[in-house]
Coordinates of C-alpha atoms in Angstrom, one line a residue:
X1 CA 19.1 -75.4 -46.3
X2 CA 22.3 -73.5 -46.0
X3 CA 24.5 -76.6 -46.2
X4 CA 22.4 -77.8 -49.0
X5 CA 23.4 -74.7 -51.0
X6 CA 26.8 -75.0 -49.7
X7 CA 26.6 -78.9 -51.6
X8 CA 25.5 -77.5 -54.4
X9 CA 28.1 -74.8 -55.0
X10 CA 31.3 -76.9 -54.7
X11 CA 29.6 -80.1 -56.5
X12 CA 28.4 -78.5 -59.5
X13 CA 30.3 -75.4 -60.5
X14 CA 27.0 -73.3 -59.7
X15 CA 28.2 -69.8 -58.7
X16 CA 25.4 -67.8 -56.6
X17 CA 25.4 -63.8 -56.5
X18 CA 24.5 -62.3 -52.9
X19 CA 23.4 -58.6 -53.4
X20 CA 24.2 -56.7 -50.4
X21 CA 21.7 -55.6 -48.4
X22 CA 20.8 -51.7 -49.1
X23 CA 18.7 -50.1 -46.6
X24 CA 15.9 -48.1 -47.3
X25 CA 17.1 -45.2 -48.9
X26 CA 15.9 -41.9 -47.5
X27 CA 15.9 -39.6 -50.5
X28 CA 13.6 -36.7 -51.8
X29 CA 10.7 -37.9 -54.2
X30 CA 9.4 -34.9 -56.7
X31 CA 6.1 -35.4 -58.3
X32 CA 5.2 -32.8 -61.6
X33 CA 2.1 -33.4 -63.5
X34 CA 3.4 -30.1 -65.4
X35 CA 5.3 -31.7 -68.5
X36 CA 7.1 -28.8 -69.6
X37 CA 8.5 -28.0 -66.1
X38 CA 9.7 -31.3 -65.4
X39 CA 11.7 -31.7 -69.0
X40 CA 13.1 -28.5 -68.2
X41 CA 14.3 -29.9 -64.6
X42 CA 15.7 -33.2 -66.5
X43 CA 17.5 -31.0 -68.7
X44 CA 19.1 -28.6 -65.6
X45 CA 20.0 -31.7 -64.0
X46 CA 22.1 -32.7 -66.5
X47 CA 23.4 -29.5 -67.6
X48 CA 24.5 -28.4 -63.6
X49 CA 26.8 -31.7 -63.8
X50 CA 24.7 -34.1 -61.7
X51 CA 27.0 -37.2 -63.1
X52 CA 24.5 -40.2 -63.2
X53 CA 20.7 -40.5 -64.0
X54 CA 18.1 -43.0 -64.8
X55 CA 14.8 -41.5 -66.8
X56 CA 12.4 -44.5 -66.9
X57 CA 8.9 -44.4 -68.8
X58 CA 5.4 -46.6 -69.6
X59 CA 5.8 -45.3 -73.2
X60 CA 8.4 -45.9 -76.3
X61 CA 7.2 -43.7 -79.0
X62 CA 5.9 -40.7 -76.6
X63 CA 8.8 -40.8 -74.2
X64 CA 11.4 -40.8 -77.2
X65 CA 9.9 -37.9 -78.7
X66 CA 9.2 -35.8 -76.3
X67 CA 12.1 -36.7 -73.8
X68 CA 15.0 -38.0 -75.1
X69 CA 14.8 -36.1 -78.8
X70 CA 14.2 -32.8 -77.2
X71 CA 17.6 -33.3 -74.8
X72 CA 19.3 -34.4 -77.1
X73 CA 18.4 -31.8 -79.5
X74 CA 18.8 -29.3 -76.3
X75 CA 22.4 -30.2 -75.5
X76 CA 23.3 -30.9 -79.8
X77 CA 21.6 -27.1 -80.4
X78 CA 24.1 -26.0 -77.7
X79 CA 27.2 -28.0 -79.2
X80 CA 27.6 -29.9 -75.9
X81 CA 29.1 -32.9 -77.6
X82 CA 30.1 -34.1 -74.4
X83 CA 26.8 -34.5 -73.0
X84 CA 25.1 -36.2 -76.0
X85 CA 27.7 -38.5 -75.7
X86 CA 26.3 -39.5 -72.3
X87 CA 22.9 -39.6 -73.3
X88 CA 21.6 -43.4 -74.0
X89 CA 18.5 -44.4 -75.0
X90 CA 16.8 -48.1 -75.0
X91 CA 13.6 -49.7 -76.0
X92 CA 12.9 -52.5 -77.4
X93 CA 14.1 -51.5 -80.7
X94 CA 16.9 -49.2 -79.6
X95 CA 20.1 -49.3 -78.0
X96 CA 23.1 -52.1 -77.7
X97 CA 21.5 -54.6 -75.6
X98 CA 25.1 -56.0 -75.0
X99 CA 25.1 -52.9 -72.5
X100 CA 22.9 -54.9 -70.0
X101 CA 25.5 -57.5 -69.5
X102 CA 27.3 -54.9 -67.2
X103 CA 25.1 -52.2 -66.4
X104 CA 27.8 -50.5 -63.7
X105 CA 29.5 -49.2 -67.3
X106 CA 26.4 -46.7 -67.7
X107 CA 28.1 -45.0 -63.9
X108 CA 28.6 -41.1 -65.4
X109 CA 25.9 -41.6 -67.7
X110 CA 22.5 -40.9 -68.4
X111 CA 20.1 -43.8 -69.6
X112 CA 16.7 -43.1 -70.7
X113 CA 14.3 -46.5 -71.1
X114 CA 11.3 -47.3 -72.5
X115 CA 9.6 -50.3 -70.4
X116 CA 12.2 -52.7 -71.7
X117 CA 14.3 -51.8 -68.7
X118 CA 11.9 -53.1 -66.4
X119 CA 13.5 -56.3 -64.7
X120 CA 17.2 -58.1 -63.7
X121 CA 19.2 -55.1 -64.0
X122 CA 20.7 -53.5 -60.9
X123 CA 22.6 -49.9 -61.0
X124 CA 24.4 -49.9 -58.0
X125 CA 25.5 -47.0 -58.0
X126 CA 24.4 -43.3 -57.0
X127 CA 22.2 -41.9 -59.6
X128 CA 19.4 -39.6 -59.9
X129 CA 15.6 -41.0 -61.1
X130 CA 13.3 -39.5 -63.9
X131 CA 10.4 -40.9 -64.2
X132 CA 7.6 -39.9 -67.1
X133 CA 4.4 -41.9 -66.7
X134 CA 1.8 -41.2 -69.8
X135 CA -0.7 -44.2 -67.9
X136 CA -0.4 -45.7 -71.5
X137 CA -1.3 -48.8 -70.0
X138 CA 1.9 -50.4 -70.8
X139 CA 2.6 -50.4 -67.0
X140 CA 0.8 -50.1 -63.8
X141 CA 2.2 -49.2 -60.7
X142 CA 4.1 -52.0 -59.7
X143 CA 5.3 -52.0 -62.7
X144 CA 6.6 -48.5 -62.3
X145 CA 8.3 -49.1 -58.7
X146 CA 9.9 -52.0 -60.1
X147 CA 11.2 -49.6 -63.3
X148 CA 12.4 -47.2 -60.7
X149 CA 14.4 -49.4 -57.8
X150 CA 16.6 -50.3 -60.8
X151 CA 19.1 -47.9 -59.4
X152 CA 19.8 -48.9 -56.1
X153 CA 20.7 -45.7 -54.4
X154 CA 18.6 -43.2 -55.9
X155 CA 19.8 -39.5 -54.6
X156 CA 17.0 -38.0 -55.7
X157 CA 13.3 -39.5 -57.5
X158 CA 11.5 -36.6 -59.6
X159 CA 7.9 -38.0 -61.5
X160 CA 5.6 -37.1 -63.9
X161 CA 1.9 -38.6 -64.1
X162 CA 0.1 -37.1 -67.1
X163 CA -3.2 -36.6 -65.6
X164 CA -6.3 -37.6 -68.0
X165 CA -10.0 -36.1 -67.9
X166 CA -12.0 -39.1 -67.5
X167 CA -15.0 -39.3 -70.2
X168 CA -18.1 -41.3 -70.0
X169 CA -18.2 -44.1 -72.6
X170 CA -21.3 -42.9 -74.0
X171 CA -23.6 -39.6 -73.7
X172 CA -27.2 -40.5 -73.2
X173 CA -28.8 -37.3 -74.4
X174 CA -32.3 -38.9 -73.9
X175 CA -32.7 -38.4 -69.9
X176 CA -32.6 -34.5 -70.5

């Protein structure tokens, strides 16, 4: 098989990419199902200095406005020009998809992504995760781990799960 591959490569100008092996990174995982609390530990993250993050969500139109608006309006409000500078947002509507041609570029910044950041890109580089998880059904849990491990050495993993009250369907008032 290897000397296959080996044919392959010097036959056919086929280039392959090895990623080196990363072990398991043993980093602290945060879980908040309080949405104000966790937005305001995003936003002290970024304003104590921490240099890289990654804030990952299930939602476009939620996570943009009540995320990425309200830091961006937090650090614009404070005339932090240097932050919002730093502060990148993608969907599938928003942001310079060019970027994902070299992701190590985003190193010293902060990317915030709808699910269109999801598969194929690697951050290797050290990097805080943000994750905020509405269960809008636009990703299920594999999903979300696979959203997550795009930065390869995570220093730190902090989640939000907004937590629903489960309804029944219908209310048979007839059985009282």
């Amino acid at each position: 098989c290897v000397q296959f591959i080996r044919d392959m490569i010097h036959h056919n100008g086929i280039t392959v990419f090895v990623n080196d092996y990363v072990p398991k990174n043993k980093c602290k995982v945060h879980e908040h199902t309080d949405h104000a609390s966790m937005l305001r530990k995003l936003i002290n993250a970024i304003e104590s200095g921490v240099e890289s993050g990654f804030v990952g969500s299930d939602s476009h139109t939620g996570f943009k406005a009540e995320v990425y608006d309200k830091v961006v309006k937090y650090f614009t409000d404070k005339k932090n020009d240097d932050i919002v500078a730093r502060l990148k947002y993608f969907s599938s509507e928003d942001g310079d998809k060019t970027e994902f041609c070299d992701p190590m570029q985003w190193k010293g910044q902060w990317i915030f992504a709808s699910p269109t950041i999801l598969y194929g890109l690697d951050l290797n580089y050290q990097a805080h995760v943000y994750g905020f998880y509405y269960r809008t059904n636009h990703l299920h849990a594999l999903s979300i781990v696979q959203q997550i491990k795009r930065v390869r050495k995570p220093s730190e993993i902090t989640l939000f799960f907004k937590s629903h009250v489960h309804k029944p369907l219908y209310d048979d008032q007839s059985h009282n």
